[in-house]
XYZ file of C-alpha atoms in Angstrom:
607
model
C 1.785 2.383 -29.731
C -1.772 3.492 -28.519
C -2.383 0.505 -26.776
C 0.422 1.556 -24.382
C -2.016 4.540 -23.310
C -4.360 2.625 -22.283
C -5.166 1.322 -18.608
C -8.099 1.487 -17.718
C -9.414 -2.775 -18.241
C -12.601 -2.046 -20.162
C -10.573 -0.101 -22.831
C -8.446 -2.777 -23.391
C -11.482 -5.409 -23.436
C -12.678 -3.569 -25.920
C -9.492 -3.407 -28.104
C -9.632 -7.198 -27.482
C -13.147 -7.694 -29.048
C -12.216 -5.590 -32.279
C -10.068 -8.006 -34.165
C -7.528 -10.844 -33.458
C -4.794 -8.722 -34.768
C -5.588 -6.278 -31.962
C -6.691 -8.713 -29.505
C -3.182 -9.752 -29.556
C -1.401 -6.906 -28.970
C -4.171 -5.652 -25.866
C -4.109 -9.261 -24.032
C -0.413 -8.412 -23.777
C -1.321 -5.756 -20.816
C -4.645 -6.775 -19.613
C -3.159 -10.336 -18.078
C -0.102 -8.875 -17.045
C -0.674 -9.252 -13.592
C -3.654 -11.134 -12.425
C -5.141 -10.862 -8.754
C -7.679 -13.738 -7.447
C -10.136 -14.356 -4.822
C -9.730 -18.243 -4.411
C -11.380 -20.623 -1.527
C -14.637 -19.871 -1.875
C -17.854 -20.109 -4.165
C -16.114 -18.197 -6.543
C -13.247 -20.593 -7.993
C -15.782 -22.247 -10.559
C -14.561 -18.976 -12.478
C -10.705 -21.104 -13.020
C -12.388 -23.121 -15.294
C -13.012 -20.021 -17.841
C -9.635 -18.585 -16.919
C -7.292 -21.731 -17.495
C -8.883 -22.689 -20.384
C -6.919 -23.606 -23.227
C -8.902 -21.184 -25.440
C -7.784 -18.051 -23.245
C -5.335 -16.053 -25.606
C -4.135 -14.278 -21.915
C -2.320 -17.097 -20.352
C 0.891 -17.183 -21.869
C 0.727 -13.459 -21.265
C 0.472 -13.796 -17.338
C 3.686 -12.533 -15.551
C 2.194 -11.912 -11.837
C -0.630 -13.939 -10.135
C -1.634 -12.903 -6.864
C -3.728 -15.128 -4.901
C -6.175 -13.722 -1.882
C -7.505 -16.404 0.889
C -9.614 -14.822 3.383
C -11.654 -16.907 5.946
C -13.801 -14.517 7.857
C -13.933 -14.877 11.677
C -17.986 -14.423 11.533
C -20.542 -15.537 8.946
C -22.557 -12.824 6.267
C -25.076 -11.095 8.408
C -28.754 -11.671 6.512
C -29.534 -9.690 4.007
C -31.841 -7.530 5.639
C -29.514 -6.004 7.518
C -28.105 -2.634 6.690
C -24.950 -2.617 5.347
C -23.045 0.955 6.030
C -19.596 2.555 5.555
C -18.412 3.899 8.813
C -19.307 7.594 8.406
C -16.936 10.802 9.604
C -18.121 11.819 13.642
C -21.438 14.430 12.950
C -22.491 12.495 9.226
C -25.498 9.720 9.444
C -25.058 6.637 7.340
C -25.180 6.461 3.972
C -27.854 3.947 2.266
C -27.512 0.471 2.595
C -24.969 -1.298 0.689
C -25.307 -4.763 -1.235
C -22.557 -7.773 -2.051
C -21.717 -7.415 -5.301
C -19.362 -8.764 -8.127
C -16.246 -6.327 -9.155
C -13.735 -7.018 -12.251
C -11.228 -4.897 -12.522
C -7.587 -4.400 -13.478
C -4.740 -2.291 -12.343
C -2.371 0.347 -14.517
C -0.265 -2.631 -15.421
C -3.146 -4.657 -16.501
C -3.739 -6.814 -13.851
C -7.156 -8.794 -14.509
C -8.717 -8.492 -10.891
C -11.493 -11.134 -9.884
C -13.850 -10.806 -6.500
C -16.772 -11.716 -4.497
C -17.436 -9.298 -2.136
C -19.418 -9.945 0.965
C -19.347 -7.204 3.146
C -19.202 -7.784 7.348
C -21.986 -6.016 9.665
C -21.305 -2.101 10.001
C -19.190 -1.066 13.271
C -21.612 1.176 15.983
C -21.742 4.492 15.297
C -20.142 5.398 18.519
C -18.379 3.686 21.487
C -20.913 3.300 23.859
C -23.881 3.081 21.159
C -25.816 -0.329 19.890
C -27.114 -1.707 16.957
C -30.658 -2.775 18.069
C -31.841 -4.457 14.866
C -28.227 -5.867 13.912
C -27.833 -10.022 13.602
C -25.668 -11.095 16.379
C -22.738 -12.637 13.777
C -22.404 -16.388 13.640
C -19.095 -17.438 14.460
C -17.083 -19.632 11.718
C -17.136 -23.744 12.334
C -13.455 -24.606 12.461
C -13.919 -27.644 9.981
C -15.149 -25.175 7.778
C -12.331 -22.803 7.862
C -10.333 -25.775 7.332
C -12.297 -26.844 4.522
C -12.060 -23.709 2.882
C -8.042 -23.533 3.270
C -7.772 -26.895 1.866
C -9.664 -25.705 -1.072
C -7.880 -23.043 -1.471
C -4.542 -24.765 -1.948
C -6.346 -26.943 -4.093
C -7.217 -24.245 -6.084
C -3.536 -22.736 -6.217
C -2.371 -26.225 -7.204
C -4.408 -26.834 -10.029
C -3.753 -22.944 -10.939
C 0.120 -23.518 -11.030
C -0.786 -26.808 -13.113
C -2.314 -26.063 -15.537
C -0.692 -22.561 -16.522
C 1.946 -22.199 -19.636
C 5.434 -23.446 -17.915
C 7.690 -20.907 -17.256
C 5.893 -17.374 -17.966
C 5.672 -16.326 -14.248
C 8.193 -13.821 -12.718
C 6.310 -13.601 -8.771
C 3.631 -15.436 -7.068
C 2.139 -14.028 -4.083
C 0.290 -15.140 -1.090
C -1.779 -12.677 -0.179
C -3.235 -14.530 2.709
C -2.127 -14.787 6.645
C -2.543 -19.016 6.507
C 0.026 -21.244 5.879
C 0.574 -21.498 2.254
C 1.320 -25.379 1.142
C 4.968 -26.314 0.969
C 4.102 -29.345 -2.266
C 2.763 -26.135 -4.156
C 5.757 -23.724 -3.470
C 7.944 -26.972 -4.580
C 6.009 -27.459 -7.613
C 5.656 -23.685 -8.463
C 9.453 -23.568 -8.598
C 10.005 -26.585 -10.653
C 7.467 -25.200 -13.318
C 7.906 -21.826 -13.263
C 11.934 -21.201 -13.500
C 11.282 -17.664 -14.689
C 10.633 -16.448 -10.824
C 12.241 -12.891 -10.310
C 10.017 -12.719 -7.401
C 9.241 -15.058 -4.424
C 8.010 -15.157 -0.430
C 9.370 -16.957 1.968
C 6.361 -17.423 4.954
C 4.427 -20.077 7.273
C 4.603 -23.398 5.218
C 2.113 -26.184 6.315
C 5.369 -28.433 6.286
C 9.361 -27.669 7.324
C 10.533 -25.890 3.839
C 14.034 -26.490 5.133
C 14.425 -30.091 4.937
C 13.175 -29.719 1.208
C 15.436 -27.632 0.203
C 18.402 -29.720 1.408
C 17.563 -32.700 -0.282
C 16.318 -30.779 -2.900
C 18.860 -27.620 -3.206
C 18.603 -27.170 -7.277
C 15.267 -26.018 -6.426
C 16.202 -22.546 -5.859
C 19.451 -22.891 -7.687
C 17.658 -23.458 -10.945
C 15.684 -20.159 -10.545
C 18.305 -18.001 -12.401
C 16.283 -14.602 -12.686
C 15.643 -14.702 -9.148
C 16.725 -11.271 -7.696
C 14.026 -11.066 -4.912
C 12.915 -12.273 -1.930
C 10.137 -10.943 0.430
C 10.625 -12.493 4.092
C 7.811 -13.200 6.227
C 9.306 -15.342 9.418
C 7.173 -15.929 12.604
C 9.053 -19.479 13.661
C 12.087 -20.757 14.058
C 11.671 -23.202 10.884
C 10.811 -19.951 8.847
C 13.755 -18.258 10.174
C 15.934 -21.185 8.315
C 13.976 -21.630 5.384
C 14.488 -17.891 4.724
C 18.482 -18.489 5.195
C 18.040 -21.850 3.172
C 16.746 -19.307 0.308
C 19.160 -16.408 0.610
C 21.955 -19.211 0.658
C 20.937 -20.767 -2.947
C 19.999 -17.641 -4.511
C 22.309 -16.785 -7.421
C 22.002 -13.088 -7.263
C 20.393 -10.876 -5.070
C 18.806 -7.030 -5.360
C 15.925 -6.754 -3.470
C 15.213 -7.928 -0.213
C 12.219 -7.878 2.154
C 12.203 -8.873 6.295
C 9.196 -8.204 7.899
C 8.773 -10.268 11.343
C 5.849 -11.839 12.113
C 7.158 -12.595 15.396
C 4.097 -11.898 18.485
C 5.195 -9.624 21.162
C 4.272 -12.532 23.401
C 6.615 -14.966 21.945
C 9.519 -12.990 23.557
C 11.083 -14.661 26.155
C 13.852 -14.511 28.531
C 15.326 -17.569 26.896
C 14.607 -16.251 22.606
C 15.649 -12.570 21.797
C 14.441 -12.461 18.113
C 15.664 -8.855 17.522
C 19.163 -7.792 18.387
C 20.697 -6.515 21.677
C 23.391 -4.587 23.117
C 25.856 -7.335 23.709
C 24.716 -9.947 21.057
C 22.853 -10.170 17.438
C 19.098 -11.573 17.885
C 18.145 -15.047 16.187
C 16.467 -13.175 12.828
C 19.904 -11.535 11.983
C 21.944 -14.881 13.457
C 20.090 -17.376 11.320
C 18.869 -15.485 7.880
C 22.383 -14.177 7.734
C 24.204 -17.286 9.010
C 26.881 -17.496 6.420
C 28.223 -13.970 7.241
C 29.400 -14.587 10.891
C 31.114 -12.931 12.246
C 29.587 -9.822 10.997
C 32.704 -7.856 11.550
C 34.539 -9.372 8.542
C 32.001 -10.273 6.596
C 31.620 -8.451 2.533
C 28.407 -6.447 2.753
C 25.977 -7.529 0.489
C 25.137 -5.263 -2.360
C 21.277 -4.662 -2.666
C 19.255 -1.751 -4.856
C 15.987 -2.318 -2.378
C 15.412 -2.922 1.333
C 12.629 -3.209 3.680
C 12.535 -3.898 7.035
C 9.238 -4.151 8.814
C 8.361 -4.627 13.003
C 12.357 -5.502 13.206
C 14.085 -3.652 16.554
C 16.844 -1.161 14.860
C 18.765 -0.237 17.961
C 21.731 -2.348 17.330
C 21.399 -2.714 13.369
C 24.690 -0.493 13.384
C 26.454 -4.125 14.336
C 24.528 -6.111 12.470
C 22.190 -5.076 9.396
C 24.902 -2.184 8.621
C 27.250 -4.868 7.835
C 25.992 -7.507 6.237
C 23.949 -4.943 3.855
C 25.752 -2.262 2.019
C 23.518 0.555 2.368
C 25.513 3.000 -0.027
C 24.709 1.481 -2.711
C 20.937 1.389 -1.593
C 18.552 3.083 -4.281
C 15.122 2.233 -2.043
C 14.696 2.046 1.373
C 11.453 0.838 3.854
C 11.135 1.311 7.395
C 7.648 0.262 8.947
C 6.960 -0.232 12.426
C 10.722 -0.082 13.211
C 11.638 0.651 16.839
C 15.053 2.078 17.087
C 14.951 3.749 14.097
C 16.584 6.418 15.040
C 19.625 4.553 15.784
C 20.079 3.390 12.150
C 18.987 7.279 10.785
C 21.997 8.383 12.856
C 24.157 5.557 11.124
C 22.970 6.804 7.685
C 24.400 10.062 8.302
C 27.899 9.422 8.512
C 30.365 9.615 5.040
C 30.730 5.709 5.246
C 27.212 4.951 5.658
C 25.529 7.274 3.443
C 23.293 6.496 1.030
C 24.217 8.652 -2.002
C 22.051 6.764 -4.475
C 18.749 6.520 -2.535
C 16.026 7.702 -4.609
C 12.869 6.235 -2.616
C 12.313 6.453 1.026
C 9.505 5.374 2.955
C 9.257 5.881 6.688
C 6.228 4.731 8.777
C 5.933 5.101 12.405
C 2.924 3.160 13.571
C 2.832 2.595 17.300
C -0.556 3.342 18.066
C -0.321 4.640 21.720
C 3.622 5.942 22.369
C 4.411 9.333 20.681
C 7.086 9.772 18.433
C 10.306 10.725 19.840
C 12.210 14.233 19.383
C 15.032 12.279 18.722
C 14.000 9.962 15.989
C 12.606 13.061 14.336
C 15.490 14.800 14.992
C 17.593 11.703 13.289
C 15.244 11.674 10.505
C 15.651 15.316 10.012
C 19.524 15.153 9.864
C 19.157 12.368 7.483
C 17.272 13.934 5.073
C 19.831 17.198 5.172
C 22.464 14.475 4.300
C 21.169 13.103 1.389
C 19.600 15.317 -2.082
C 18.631 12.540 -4.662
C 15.338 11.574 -3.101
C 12.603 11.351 -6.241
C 10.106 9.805 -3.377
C 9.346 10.435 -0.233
C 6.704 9.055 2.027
C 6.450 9.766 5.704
C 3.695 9.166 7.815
C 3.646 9.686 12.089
C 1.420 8.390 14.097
C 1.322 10.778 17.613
C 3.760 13.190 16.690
C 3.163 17.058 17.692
C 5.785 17.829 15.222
C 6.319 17.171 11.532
C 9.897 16.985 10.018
C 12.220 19.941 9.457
C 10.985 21.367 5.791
C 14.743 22.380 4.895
C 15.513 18.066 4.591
C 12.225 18.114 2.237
C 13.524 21.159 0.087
C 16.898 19.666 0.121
C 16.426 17.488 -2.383
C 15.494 19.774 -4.838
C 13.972 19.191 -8.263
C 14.459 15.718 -7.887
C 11.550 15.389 -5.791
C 8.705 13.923 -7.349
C 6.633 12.349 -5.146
C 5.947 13.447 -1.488
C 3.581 11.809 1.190
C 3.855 13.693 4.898
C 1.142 12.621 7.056
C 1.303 13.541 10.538
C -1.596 12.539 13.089
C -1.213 14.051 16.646
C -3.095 11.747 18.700
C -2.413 8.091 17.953
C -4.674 5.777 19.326
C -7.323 7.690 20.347
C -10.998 7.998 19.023
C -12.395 11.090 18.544
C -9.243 13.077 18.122
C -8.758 13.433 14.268
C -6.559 17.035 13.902
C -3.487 16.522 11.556
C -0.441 18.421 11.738
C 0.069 20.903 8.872
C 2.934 22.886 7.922
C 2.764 26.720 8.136
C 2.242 28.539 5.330
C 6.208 30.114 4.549
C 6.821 26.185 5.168
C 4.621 25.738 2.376
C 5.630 28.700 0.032
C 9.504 27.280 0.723
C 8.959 24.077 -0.514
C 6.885 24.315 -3.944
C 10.159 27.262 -4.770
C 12.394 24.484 -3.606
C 10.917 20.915 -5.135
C 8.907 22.957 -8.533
C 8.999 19.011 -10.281
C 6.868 17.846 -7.690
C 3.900 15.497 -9.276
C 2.183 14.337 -6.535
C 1.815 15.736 -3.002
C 0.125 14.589 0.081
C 0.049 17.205 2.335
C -3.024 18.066 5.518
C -4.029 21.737 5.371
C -6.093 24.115 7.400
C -9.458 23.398 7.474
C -12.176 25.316 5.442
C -15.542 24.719 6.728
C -17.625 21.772 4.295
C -20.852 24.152 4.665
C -19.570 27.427 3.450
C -19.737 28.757 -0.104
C -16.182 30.443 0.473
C -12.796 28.224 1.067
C -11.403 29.762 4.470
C -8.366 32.250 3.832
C -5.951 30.079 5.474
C -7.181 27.050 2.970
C -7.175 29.379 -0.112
C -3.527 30.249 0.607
C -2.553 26.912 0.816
C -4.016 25.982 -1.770
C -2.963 29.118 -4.226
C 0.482 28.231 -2.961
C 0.471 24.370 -4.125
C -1.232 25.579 -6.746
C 1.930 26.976 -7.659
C 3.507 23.881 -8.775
C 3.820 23.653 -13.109
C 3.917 20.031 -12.980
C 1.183 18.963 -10.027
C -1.191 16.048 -11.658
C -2.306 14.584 -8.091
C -2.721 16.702 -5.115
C -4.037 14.626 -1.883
C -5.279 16.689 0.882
C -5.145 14.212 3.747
C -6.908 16.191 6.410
C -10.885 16.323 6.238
C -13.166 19.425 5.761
C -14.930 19.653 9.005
C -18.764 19.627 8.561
C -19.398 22.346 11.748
C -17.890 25.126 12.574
C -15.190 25.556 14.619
C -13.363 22.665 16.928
C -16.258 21.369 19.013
C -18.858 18.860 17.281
C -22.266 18.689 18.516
C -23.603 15.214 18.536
C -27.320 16.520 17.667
C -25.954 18.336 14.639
C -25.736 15.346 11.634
C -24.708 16.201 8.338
C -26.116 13.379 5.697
C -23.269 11.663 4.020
C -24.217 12.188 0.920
C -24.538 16.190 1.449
C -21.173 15.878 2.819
C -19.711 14.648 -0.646
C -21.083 17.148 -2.613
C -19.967 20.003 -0.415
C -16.077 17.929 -0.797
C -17.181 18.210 -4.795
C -18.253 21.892 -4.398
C -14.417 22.566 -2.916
C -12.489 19.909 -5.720
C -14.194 22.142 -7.894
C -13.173 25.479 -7.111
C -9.631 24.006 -6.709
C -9.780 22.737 -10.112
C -11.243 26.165 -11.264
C -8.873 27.975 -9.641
C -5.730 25.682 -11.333
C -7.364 26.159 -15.017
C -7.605 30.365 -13.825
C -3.940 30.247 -13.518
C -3.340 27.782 -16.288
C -4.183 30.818 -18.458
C -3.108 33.608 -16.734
C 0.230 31.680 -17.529
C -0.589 30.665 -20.736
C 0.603 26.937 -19.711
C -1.287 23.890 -19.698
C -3.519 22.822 -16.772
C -2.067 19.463 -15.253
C -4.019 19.074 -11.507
C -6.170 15.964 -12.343
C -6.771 14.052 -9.129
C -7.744 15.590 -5.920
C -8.454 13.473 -2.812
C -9.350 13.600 0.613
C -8.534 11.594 3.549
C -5.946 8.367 2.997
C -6.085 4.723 2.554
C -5.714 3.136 5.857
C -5.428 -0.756 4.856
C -5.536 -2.401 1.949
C -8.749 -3.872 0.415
C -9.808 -7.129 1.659
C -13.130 -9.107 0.337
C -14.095 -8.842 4.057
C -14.052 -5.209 4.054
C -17.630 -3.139 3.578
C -17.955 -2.299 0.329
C -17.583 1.779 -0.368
C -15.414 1.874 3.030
C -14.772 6.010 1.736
C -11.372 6.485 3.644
C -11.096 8.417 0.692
C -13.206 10.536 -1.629
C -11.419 11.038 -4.864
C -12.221 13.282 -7.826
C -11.210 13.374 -11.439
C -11.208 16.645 -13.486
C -13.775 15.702 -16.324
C -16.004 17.714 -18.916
C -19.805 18.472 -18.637
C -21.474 19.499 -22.032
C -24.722 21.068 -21.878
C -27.690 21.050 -24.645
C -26.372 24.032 -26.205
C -22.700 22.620 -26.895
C -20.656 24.523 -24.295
C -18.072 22.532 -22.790
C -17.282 23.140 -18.960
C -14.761 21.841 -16.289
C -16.300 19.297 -13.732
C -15.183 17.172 -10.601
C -15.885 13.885 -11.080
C -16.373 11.301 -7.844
C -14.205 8.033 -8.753
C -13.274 5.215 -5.992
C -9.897 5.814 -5.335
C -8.639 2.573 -6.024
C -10.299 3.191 -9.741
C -8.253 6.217 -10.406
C -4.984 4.462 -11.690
C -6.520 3.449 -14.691
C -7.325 6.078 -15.579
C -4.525 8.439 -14.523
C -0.844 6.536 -14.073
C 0.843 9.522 -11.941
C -1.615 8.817 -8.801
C -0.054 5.987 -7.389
C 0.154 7.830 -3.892
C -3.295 7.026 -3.622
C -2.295 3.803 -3.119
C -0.059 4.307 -0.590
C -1.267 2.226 2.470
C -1.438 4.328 5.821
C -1.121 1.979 9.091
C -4.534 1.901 10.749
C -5.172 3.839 13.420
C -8.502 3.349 14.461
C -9.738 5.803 12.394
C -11.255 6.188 8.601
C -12.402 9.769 8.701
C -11.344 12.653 10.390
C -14.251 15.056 9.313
């Protein structure tokens, strides 16, 4: 069907405004998965949406709702309104609020007001002399606008077809309200997706005089974990206990490095299991005897893996694990060296994602070296993302190229001074590094890799960058190729702060060198006589997600799209187009490593 090429959301408005038949068929995709800014001026827009005359509802199978109460009011108008620019580039032009619509590759129908906060000072010790001093929120108004938030997701879970949702989402840090989650299950017993978080009332207490609740949700196969209190802790186990079947689970702690005590040891210990393992996991004391529970997808987020071997490695079965996420994990290295042996191995793990994000300690050898060994165990990785925060050294290539032409997707993103403004230098693998792995891995799509850098000013890519790029060039299947290291705007390592390169000279020299990559790929398309595929090239990755607080334009990346230029005579020519990297999935499916989300650092550009 053509429809099913389609993604980008004004295509498939279009389609909807040619006929009924066709309307249809498109509204099928385009309210697949909506996204919604609620709790603020903008919710007199759910009138329009849950109307009864919207063809879309019935069609809705993920909603996605955003609260955001920002910690200091708009600045006025007047004030300039700047992206945080790379060290040696002035600000670009001012920036306005505006309205954005939009809709993701599986048609999500995306809704926001932007307002975007004051810019950041250019430098650490510099001041904004004409900025507003920000007006900080009234706390009755920040409770106002929660209330009317869950106002707005009640009358949203109301008023929507019963049972066409499979996961609701929370996409805010406040308490979500307990009477919605309770009526959200009793409407919408289609679930396959739900999270478990701070509840304005003990969830618990419901769900023991209530236990059909969860019982009756017989699609239910996941449940994302968000604990950061006691009562969470049992509501989560309350969940996991009435859940039919089980294949994806999610545990990231929300517990505040202050909140340990002498007295509460949330994460586990040398001579005992801590209270997150304890209570989720209740019914499987002792963990010794218990039956492992078999699960396709883990994460485990800001969870202490020292002593998972005696706990999480047996109440989990991790062999028959097919995806596995480690963020912010400390002991990692203890559960890598688990992974290794026979018993333990994960011989169907096709997607692994490994995020160190401690901002100030360095990486240790050893969980490299644990990492490494892991990855030398283990060849049916189609996706790997890795990403080190203070780490001198990148991991071994040989675990990379061990997995062979099953590797489709790979992320390696190595920064070598965490924590620190003003250092921005990515580690890079060497150039035999680089020629081994596109022999090894030649189904690679996508590839995040830094490189050497090529100076933004010159007319002629650097040698070192030309190899590089020749070399990844190389690859007969590459449609997205993210370069996650920045073209430095002076010559050599030094930057002199009198030297400023405009920003918007700074993106068309990043143009100039997407386009002699692209040139270069289409040279050897037909020296080859094979078909061109590089489509995407970026620079720089996404640090956080986006947030209606954030400035809008925040360019932690610059992304370009191979397009064609006619001019008045007919002649049809190769061009790099600029697109906003969070546009570029509409328009081209295999760049979802784009949207990969990088822990913060402190840093958006590294020029």
């Amino acid at each position: 069907m053509i429809i099913d090429f389609l993604h980008r959301p004004g295509d498939l408005k279009n389609v909807c405004l040619t006929c009924h038949e066709l309307r249809d068929i498109a509204v099928r995709r385009l309210y697949n998965e909506v996204e919604l800014d609620i709790g603020d001026d903008g919710d007199g827009k759910l009138s329009a949406f849950l109307g009864r005359k919207n063809p879309g509802l019935e069609h809705v199978r993920c909603i996605i709702l955003n609260h955001e109460v920002p910690e200091s009011a708009p600045p006025s108008p007047r004030a300039p309104l700047t992206p945080t620019p790379p060290p040696g580039v002035i600000n670009p032009p001012a920036l306005h609020p505006h309205h954005h619509i939009g809709n993701n590759v599986n048609g999500m129908a995306h809704v926001m007001m932007q307002v975007p906060p004051p810019p950041p000072p250019p430098g650490p010790h510099a001041h904004h002399m004409n900025a507003p001093l920000p007006r900080r929120v009234n706390p009755k108004s920040k409770e106002r606008r929660l209330n009317h938030a869950h106002f707005a997701a009640r009358l949203l879970i109301e008023l929507l077809p019963e049972n066409v949702l499979e996961m609701f989402a929370w996409g805010s840090p406040e308490e979500f309200s307990a009477d919605n989650f309770v009526l959200l299950c009793q409407r919408q017993r289609s679930l396959r997706t739900i999270e478990i978080g701070q509840m304005d009332r003990n969830l618990t207490e419901i769900l023991q005089n209530q236990p059909q609740l969860i019982q009756n949700l017989t699609l239910l196969h996941s449940i994302d974990m968000f604990p950061q209190s006691l009562e969470d802790l049992e509501a989560c186990h309350a969940v996991l206990r009435d859940t039919p079947k089980l294949d994806e689970l999610l545990i990231s702690s929300q517990f505040a490095p202050t909140s340990h005590d002498d007295d509460v040891n949330y994460d586990d210990e040398s001579n005992k299991p801590g209270l997150i393992a304890t209570i989720i996991f209740k019914d499987q004391i002792p963990f010794q005897s218990c039956t492992p529970m078999i699960l396709t997808h883990l994460s485990l987020c800001r969870i202490n893996l020292r002593w998972a071997a005696q706990t999480y490695m047996r109440v989990i079965s991790f062999p028959a694990l097919k995806e596995l996420f480690i963020k912010g994990c400390a002991g990692s290295d203890a559960l890598f060296a688990e992974m290794v042996k026979p018993a333990k191995r994960p011989t169907k793990l096709e997607h692994l994602t490994y995020a160190h994000v401690e901002e100030i300690r360095a990486v240790p050898h050893y969980t490299l070296s644990a990492l490494n060994s892991l990855l030398e165990s283990i060849s049916t990785l189609n996706a790997l993302y890795i990403n080190l925060s203070g780490s001198d050294s990148l991991p071994r290539i040989d675990g990379i190229c061990n997995q062979g032409d099953n590797l489709r997707a790979l992320i390696v993103h190595c920064s070598r001074h965490a924590g620190l403004i003003g250092h921005r230098d990515r580690a890079y693998y060497s150039q035999d590094d680089v020629v081994k792995l596109c022999h090894r891995c030649k189904n690679l799509e996508q590839l995040a890799l830094a490189c050497p850098n090529t100076n933004a000013l010159d007319l002629q890519l650097s040698d070192p960058f030309s190899k590089y790029i020749d070399t990844m060039l190389t690859l007969p299947e590459l449609v997205t190729l993210n370069l996650t290291s920045w073209p430095p705007a002076l010559s050599g390592s030094t930057y002199a702060s009198v030297f400023k390169l405009p920003f918007q000279v700074y993106s068309h020299q990043l143009q100039r060198i997407a386009q002699a990559i692209f040139s270069r790929s289409i040279e050897r398309s037909k020296t080859e006589s094979q078909p061109a595929t590089l489509r995407v090239i970026a620079f720089g990755c996404n640090l956080k997600k986006y947030s209606q607080n954030t400035i809008a334009g925040n360019m932690q990346q610059l992304a370009f799209m191979l397009g064609k230029q006619i001019d008045p005579f007919g002649r049809v020519s190769s061009e790099a187009m600029p697109v906003k990297p969070r546009m570029v999935r509409f328009t081209e499916p295999c760049a979802n490593i784009l949207d990969h989300e990088f822990p913060a650092t402190h840093e958006h550009f590294s020029a």
